[in-house]
XYZ file of C-alpha atoms in Angstrom:
645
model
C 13.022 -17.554 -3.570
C 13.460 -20.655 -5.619
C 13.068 -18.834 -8.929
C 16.617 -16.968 -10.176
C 15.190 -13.855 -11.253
C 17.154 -12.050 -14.284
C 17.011 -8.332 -13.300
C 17.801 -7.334 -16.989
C 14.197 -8.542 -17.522
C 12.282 -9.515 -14.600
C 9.020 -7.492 -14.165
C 6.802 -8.059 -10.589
C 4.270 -9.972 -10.932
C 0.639 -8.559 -9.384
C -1.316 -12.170 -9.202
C -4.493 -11.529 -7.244
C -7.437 -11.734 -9.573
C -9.229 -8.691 -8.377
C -11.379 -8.836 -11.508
C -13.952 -11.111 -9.722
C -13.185 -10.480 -6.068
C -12.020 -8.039 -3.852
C -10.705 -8.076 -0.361
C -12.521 -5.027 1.642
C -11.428 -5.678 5.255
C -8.326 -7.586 6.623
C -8.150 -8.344 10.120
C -4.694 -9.577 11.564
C -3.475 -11.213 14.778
C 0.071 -11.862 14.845
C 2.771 -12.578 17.530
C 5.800 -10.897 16.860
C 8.863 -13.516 18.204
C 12.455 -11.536 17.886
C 14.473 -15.056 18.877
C 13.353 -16.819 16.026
C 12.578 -13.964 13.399
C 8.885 -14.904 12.736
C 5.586 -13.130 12.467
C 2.881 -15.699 12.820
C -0.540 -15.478 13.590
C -4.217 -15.291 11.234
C -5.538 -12.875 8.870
C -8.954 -12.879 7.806
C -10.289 -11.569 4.792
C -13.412 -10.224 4.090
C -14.645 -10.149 0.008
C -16.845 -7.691 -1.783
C -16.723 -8.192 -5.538
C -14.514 -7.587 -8.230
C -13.492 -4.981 -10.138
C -15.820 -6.126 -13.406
C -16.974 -2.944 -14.023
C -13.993 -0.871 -14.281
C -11.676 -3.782 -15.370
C -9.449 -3.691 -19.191
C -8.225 -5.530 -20.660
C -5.200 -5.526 -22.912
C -3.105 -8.154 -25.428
C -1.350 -10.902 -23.459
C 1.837 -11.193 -24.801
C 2.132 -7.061 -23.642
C 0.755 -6.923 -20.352
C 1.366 -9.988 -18.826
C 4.709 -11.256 -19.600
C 5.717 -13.742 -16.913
C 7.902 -16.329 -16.465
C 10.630 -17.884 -19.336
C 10.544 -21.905 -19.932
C 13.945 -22.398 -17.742
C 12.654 -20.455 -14.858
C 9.253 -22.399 -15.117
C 11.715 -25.377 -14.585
C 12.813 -23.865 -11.452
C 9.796 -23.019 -10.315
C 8.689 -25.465 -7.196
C 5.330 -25.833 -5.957
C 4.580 -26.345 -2.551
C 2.409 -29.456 -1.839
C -1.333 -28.851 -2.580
C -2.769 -29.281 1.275
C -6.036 -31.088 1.440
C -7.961 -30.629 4.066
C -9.353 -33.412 6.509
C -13.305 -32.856 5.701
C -16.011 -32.902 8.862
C -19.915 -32.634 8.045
C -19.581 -28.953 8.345
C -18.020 -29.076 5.402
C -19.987 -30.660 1.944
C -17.349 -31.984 0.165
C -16.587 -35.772 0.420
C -12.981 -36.366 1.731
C -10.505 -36.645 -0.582
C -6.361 -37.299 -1.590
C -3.737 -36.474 -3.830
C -5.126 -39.125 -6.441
C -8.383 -37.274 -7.235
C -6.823 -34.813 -8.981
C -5.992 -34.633 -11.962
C -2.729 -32.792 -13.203
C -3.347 -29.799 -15.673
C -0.605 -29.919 -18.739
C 0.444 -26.871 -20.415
C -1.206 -28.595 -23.325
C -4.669 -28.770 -21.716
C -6.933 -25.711 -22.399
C -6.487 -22.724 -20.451
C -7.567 -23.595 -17.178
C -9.613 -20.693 -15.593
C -10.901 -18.833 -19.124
C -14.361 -20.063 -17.470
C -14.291 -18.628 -14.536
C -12.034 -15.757 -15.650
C -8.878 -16.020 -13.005
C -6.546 -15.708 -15.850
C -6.637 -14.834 -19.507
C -3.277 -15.362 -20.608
C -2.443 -19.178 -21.906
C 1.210 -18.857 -20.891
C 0.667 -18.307 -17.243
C -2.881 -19.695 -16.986
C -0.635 -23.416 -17.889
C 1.717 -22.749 -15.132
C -0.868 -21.734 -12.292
C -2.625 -25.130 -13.885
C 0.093 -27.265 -12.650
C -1.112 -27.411 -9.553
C -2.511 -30.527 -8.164
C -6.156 -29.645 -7.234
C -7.067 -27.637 -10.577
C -9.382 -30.030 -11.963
C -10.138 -33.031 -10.344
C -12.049 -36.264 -11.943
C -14.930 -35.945 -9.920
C -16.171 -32.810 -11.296
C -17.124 -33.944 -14.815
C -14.706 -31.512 -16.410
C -15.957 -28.314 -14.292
C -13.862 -26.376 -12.345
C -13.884 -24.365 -8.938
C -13.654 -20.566 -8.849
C -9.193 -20.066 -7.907
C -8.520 -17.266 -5.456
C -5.583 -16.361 -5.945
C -3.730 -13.825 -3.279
C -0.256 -12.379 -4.009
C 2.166 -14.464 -1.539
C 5.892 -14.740 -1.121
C 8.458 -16.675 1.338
C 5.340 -17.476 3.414
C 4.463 -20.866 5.398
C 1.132 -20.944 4.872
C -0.074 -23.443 7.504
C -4.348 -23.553 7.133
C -7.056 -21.752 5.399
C -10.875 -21.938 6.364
C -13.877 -20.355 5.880
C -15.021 -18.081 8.933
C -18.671 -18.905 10.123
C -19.738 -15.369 10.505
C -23.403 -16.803 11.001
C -22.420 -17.905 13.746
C -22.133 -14.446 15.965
C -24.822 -13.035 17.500
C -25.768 -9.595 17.097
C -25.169 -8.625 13.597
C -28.957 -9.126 12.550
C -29.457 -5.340 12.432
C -26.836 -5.147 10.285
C -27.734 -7.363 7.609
C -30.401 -7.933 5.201
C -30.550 -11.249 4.695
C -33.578 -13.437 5.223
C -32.117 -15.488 8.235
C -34.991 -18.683 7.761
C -34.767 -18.833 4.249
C -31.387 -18.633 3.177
C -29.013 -21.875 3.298
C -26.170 -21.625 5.017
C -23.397 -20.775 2.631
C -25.916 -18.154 1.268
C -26.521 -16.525 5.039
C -22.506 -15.906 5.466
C -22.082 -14.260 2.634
C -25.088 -12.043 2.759
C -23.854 -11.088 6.224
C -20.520 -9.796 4.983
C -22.305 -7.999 1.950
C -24.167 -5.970 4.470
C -21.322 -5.981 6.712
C -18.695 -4.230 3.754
C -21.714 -1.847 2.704
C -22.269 -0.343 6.185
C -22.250 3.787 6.035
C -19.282 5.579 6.736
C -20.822 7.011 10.072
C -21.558 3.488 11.572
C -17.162 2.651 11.204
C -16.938 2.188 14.663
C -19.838 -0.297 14.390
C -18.120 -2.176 11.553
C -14.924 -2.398 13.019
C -16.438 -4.118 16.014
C -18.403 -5.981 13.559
C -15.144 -7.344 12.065
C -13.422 -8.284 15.044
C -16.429 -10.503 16.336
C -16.882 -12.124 12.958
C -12.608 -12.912 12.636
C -13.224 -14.630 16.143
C -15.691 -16.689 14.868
C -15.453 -20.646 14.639
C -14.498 -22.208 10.977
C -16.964 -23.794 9.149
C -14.656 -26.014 6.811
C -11.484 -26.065 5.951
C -10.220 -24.503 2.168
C -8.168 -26.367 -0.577
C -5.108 -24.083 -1.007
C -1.536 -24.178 -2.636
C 1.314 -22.496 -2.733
C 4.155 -21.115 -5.196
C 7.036 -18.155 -5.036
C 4.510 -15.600 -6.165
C 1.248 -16.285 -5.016
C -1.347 -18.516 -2.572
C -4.087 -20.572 -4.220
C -7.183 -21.290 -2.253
C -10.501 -22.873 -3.506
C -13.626 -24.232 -2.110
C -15.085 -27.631 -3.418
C -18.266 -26.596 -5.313
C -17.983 -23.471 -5.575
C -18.179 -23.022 -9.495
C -17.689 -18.950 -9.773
C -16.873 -16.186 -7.353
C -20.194 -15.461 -6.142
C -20.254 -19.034 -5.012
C -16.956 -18.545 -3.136
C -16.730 -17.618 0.405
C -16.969 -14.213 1.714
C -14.849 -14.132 5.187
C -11.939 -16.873 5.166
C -9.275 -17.392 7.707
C -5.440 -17.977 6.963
C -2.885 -19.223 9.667
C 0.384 -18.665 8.461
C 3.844 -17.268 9.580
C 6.525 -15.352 7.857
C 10.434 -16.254 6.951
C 13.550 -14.913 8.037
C 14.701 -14.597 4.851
C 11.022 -12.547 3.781
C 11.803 -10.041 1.954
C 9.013 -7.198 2.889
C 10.463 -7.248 6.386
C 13.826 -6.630 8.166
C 14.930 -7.681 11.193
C 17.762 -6.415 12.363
C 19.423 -4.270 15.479
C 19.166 -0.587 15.838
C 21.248 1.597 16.912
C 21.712 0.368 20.663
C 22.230 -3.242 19.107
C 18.869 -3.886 20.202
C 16.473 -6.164 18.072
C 14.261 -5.092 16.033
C 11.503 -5.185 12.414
C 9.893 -3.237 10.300
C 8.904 -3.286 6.943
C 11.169 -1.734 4.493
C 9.145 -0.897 1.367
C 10.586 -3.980 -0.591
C 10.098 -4.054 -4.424
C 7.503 -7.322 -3.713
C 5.179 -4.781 -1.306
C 3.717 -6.569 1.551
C 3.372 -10.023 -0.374
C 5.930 -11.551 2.314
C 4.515 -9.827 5.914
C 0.738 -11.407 5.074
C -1.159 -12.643 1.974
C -2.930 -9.986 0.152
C -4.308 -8.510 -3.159
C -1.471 -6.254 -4.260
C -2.702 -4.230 -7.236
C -3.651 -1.168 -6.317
C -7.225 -1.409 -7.232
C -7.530 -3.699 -4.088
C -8.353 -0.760 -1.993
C -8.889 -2.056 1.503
C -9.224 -1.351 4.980
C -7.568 -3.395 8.065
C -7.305 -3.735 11.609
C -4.741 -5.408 13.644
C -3.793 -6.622 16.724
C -0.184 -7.267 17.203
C 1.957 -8.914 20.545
C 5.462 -8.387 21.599
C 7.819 -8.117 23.945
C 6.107 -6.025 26.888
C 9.454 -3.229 27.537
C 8.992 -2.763 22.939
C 6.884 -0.996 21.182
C 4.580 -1.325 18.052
C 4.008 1.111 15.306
C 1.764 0.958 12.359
C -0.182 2.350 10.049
C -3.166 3.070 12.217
C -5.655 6.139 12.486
C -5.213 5.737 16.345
C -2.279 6.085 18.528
C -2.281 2.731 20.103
C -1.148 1.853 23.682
C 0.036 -1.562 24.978
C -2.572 -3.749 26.888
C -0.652 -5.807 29.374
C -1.218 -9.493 28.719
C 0.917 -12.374 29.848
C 4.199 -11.906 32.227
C 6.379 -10.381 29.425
C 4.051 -9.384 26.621
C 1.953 -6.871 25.753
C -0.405 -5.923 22.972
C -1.132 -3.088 20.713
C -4.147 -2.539 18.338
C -4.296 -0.316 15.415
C -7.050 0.111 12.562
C -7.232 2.349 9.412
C -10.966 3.049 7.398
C -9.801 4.907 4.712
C -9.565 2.330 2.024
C -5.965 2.110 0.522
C -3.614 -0.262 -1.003
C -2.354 -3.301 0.945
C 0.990 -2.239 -0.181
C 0.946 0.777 1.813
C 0.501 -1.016 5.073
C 3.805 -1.005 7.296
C 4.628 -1.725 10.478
C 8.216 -1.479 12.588
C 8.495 -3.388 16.287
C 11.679 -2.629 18.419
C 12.677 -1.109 21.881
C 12.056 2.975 20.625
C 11.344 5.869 23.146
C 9.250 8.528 22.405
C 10.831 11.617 21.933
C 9.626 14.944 23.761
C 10.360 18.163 22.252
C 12.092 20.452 24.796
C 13.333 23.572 23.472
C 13.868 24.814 19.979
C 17.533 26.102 18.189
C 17.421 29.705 18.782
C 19.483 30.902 15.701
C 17.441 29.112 13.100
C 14.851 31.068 10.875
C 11.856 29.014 11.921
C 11.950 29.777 16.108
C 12.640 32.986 14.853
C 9.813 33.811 12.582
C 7.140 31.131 13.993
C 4.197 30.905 11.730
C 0.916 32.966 11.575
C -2.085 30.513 12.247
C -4.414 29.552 9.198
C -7.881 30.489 9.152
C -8.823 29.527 5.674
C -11.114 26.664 5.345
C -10.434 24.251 3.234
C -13.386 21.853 3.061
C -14.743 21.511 -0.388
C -17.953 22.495 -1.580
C -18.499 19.516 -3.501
C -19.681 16.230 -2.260
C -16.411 13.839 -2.341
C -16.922 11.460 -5.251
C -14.612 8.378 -3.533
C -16.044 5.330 -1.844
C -17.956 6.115 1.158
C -15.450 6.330 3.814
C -14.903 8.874 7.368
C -13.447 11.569 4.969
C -11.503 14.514 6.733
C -12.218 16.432 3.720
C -16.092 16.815 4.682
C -14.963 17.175 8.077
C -15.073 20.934 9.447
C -12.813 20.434 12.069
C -10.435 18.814 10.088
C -10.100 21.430 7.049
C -9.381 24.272 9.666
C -6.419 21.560 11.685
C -3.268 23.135 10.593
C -1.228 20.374 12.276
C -1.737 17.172 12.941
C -0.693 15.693 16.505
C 1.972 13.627 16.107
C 5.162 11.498 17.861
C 9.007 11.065 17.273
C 10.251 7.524 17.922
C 13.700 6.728 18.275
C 16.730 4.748 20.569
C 17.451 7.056 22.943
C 20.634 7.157 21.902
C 19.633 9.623 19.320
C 17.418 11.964 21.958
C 20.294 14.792 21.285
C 20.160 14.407 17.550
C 16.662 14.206 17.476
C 16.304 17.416 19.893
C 18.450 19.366 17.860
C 17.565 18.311 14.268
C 14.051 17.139 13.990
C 11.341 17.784 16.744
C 10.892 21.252 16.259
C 10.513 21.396 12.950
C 7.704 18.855 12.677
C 5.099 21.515 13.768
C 5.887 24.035 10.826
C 6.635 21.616 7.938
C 3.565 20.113 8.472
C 1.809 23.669 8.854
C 3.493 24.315 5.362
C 1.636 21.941 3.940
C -1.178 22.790 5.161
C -1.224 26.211 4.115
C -0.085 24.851 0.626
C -3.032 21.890 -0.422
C -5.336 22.288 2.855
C -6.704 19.936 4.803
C -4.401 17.011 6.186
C -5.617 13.463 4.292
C -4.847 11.895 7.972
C -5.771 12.604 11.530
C -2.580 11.625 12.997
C 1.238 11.198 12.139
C 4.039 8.928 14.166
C 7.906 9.527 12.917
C 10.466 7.058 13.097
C 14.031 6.894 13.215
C 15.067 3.343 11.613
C 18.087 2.072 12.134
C 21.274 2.303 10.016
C 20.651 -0.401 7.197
C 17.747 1.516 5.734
C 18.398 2.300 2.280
C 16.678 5.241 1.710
C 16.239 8.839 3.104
C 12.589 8.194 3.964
C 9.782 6.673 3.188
C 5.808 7.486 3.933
C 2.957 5.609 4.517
C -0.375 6.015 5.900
C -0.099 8.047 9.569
C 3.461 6.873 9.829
C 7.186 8.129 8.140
C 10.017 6.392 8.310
C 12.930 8.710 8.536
C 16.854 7.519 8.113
C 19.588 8.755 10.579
C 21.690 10.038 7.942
C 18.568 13.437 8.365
C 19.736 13.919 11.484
C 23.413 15.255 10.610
C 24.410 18.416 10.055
C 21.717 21.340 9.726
C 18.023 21.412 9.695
C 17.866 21.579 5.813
C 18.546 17.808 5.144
C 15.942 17.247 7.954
C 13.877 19.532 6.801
C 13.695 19.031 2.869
C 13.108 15.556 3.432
C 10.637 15.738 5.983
C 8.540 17.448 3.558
C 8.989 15.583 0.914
C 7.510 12.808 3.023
C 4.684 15.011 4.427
C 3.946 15.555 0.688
C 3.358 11.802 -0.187
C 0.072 12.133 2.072
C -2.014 13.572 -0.438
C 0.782 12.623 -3.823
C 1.534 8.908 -3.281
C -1.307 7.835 -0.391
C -4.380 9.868 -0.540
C -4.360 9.699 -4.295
C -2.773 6.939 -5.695
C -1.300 5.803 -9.284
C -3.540 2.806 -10.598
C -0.298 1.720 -12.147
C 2.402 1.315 -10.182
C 4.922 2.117 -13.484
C 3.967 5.468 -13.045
C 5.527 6.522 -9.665
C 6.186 9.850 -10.816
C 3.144 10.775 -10.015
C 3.860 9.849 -6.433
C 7.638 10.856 -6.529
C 7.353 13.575 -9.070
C 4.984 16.145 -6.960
C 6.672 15.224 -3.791
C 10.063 16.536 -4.870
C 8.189 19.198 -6.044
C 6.421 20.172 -3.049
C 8.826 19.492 -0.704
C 10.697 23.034 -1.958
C 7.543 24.938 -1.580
C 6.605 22.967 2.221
C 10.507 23.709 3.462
C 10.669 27.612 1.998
C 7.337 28.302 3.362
C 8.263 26.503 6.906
C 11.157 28.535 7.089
C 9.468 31.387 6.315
C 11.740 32.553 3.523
C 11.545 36.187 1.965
C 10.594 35.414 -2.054
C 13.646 36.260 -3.217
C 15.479 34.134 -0.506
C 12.777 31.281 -1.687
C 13.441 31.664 -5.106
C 17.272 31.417 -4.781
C 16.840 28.438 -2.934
C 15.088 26.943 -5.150
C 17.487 27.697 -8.354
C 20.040 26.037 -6.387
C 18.290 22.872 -6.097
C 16.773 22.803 -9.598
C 20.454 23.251 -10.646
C 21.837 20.490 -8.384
C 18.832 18.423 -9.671
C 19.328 18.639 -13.507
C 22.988 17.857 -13.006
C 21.877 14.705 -11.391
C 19.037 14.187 -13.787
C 21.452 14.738 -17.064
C 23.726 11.880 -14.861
C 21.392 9.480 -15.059
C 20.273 10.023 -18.504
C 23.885 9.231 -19.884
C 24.399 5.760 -17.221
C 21.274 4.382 -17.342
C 19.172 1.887 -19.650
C 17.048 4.514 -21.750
C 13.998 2.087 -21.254
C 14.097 2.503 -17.559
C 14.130 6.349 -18.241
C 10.582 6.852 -19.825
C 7.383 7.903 -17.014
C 4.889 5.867 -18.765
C 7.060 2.278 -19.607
C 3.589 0.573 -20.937
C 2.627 3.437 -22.813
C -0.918 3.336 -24.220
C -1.239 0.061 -22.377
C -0.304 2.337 -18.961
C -3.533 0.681 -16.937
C -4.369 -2.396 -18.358
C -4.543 -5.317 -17.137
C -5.698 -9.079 -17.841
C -9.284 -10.226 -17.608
C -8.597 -11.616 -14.088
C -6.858 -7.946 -13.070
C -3.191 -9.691 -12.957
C -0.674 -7.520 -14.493
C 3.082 -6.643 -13.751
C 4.908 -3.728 -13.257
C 7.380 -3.575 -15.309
C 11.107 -3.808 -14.325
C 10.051 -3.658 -10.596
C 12.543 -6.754 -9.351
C 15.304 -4.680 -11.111
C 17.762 -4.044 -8.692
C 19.148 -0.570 -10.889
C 15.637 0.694 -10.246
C 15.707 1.258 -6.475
C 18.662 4.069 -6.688
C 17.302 5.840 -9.889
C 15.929 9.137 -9.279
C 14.994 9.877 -13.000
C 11.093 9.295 -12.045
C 11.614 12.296 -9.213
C 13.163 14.299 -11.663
C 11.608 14.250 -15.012
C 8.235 14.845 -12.420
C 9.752 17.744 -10.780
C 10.687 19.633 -14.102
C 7.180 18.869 -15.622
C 5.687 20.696 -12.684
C 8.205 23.338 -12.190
C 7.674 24.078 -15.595
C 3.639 24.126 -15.271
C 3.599 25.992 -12.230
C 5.943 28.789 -14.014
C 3.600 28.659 -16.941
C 0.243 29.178 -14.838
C 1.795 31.540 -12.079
C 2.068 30.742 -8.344
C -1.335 31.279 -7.253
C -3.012 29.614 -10.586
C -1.086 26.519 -9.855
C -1.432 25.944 -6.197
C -5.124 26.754 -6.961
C -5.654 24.306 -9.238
C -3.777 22.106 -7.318
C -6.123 21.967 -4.433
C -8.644 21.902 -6.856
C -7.120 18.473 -7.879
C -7.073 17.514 -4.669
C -10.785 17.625 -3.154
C -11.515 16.345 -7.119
C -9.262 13.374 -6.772
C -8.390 12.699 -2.918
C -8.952 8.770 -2.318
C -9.025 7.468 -5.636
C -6.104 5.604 -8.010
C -5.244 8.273 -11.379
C -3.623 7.619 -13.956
C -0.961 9.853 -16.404
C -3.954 10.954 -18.346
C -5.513 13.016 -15.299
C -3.000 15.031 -15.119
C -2.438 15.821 -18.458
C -6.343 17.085 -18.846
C -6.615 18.888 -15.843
C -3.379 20.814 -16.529
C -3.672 21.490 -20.000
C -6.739 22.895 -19.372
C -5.234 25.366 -17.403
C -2.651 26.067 -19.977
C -5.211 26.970 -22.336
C -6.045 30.104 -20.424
C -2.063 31.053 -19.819
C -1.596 30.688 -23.258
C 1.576 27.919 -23.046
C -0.573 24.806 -23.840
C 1.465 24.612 -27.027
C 4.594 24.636 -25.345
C 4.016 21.922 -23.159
C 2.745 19.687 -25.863
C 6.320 20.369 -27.110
């Protein structure tokens, strides 16, 4: 990055301006090329419209604190790229000397057309060269603006979806009446709005229109934090297109990716849940109200394989002498941040035989017959929910694969395979129905910083799990299952609040491993003494050596939420580097529950907590959920006052 980022102070900066557009679908074809340590390849985007309705704002100063004076002088811009205009296109052609440079003494540059309300970073998004230009008279052109990072963005067009046949009995739209610009976006209104049982409609649907020809190329710029794209004329968001089409290609040096060798010196990526998200791997909306769906096809070396976070377990399509391809898609809408994806030379790991002398081949578990649909109609955006599904809410596992070198087949037999099927029949058992129809597990290699890490229909799982005993394995395979419904299937709407996420999960993970081992309840209960122990040692730890501002669950307080009129925000001290080996979010989470579900009794709690679940399953909470449902409950146990305390 060309910015030198201060990690006493630096917050991440969320850019997109989801206020007055929102991407719905993403649809990516990339070449994966492990000589030169590039992703490249398109991504179209398909809009729907902002978040107007459910949109706050807060004071500027407070929620959108960006970048000093001397790292503005830091801060490089990449050249504005104007595009070479044809007559499908009704702009005039233009150059760099038609527009007109914005000062940070101009007025704000996008109040108008609301992209950003804060004067301090609407002047340095304004110093780009194609913000106003002199032949507009003094109006401007609706700004998209995508969260980007250590991206070569190489061309941006608008996608002629018009142009493919077949999707008239999917749209509305008067075809001999509307103009042309109107037609295309009319098309992907319908398109975005299509019923939850006609998916596998819309998904082909998508892939026709992202083959589609361009229909005019896009103004777009570049900076460390974010892409820039406009369309001549286009005065507001409505006006702006609805399906556009980036070609671009990623960095070595990108930091949402890693390439590196596993553990057979092999080569090898994968995304390694970088403080910037996805930002560097494709240009997206990051804030989490930017719930989308996406599809991708992906091509590599023919003898590796591709994982992802796809409802379907994909197999390679031969293509070319030495390539093959693999296709994944997810309809669940969820945050682009929680898309990953890892590429190396894995094998898929068989289970053979289970340990004999370990609790769980010894005392197998009973099959669940409870159903665990909901009564109530789900109250998310329409989407193929499994919680509706009958099927689904009596699936007490999930099917699912073990990926690693082979080099780690013993380990893997020995540690790991057998213990998938109960863990994730623990959780079952625990909050019901599975969020996701399918699971792949993943053994990265040695340079992952973490114990795990979850994401939709894939975990990432480090090594180190594999040592020793099934309890390391075991505690933090569950904690991982957990994040499926705390973390992915319900979501924190601001990111500052991961306990919410990492609270529960360290929660649940005890209850998932004691009930997968089938523990006795005073066997469980000792078990889980000892680790509450263990963890308030650790927690009192890192209350005495770390900044007390980095300590608190809710860092923006009342503001916890808010954002600016365009939706940019930040979460606060996200670049700091202290903040990736804190555990005080986990901890101060798991107490609060442990507490509650003391308070309320076993079966209260876990109640309640599926409860929660069906209530809340595929939306973004906040703090303030939590708090309501669960004092609630306290009221009838008669400890509401002591949690207030």
């Amino acid at each position: 990055m060309d910015v030198k980022l201060d990690p006493s102070r630096d917050d991440l900066p969320l850019m997109a301006n989801t206020s007055h557009v929102l991407v719905k679908h993403y649809v990516l074809d990339l070449d994966v090329d492990f000589g030169s340590r590039v992703i490249e390849g398109t991504i179209v985007l398909f809009f729907g419209d902002g978040n107007r309705l459910n949109k706050q704002t807060s004071s500027t100063q407070e929620t959108f604190q960006m970048e000093s004076e001397e790292d503005r002088k830091l801060r490089t811009t990449e050249p504005c790229h104007v595009p070479e205009m044809d007559a499908s296109t009704s702009s005039p052609q233009m150059g760099y000397s038609e527009f007109a440079v914005c000062g940070k003494g101009d007025q704000d540059a996008f109040d108008n057309d609301g992209n950003h309300d804060n004067r301090e970073h609407a002047s340095e998004i304004s110093s780009s060269k194609y913000c106003r230009d002199t032949g507009n008279h003094g109006r401007e052109d609706f700004l998209l603006v995508l969260d980007c990072c250590d991206l070569s963005v190489l061309k941006v067009e608008e996608v002629d979806v018009a142009a493919v046949p077949g999707l008239e009995r999917f749209t509305k739209a008067p075809k001999l009446a509307a103009s042309p610009e109107k037609l295309r976006r009319e098309i992907v209104r319908d398109l975005v709005a299509l019923p939850a049982d006609g998916w596998r409609e819309q998904l082909d649907c998508y892939t026709r229109c992202s083959q589609a020809p361009g229909c005019g190329e896009l103004f777009f710029d570049t900076d460390n934090w974010s892409l820039r794209i406009r369309k001549m004329g286009a005065r507001t968001a409505a006006d702006f297109p609805r399906a556009i089409r980036i070609w671009y290609k990623t960095k070595p040096e990108g930091q949402s990716v890693t390439w590196t060798s596993d553990q057979m010196d092999r080569p090898c990526v994968y995304t390694m849940g970088s403080p910037i998200n996805n930002r560097a791997l494709f240009p997206c909306q990051e804030p989490p109200v930017a719930m989308s769906t996406w599809q991708a096809t992906v091509r590599a070396a023919a003898s590796s394989v591709v994982l992802m976070s796809g409802e379907n377990s994909a197999k390679p399509t031969p293509l070319r002498e030495g390539c093959t391809s693999w296709y994944y898609y997810v309809t669940m809408p969820m945050p682009a941040s929680t898309f990953t994806i890892a590429v190396g030379y894995w094998t898929e790991m068989k289970p053979k035989t289970s340990p004999s002398d370990d609790l769980v081949s010894e005392c197998p578990l009973l099959p669940v017959k409870t159903d665990f649909r909901s009564a109530d109609t789900c109250s998310h955006v329409e989407y193929p929910c499994r919680f509706q599904n009958a099927a689904a809410a009596t699936q007490e596992t999930i099917p699912h694969r073990v990926f690693a070198p082979l080099c780690l087949e013993a380990a893997c037999q020995e540690a790991l395979l057998w213990l998938v099927p109960p863990c994730l029949s623990a959780a079952y058992s625990v909050l019901g129905t599975h969020p996701f129809s399918r699971l792949d597990i993943l053994i990265v290699p040695a340079n992952f910083a973490s114990l795990g890490m979850a994401s939709p229909h894939i975990i990432f799982l480090s090594q180190s799990t594999l040592t020793g005993r099934s309890h390391l394995c075991g505690t933090r395979l569950c904690h991982e299952i957990a994040h499926a419904w705390f973390g992915l299937a319900i979501g924190a709407r601001d990111w500052t609040e991961e306990w919410l996420s990492e609270g529960f999960a360290t929660h649940l993970e005890d209850v998932f491993w004691a009930e997968a081992q089938q523990l006795p309840p005073h066997e469980a209960l000792e078990q889980q003494e000892l680790r509450a122990c263990l963890r308030w040692r650790r927690l009192q730890d890192e209350l005495r050596n770390s900044p007390e501002e980095m300590q608190v669950l809710r860092p923006n307080k009342e503001e916890t939420g808010l954002v600016s009129a365009s939706g940019a925000s930040v979460v606060k001290y996200g670049l700091n580097p202290e903040k990736g080996f804190m555990q005080v979010h986990y901890l101060k989470g798991y107490f609060l529950l442990r507490f509650l579900a003391r308070a309320l009794g076993k079966d209260i709690y876990f109640s309640s907590l599926r409860k929660f679940v069906h209530l809340f399953h595929g939306k973004l909470i906040l703090s303030q959920v939590i708090h309501g449902v669960l004092v609630n409950s306290l009221h009838t146990s008669g400890e509401a006052a002591a949690y207030r305390d």
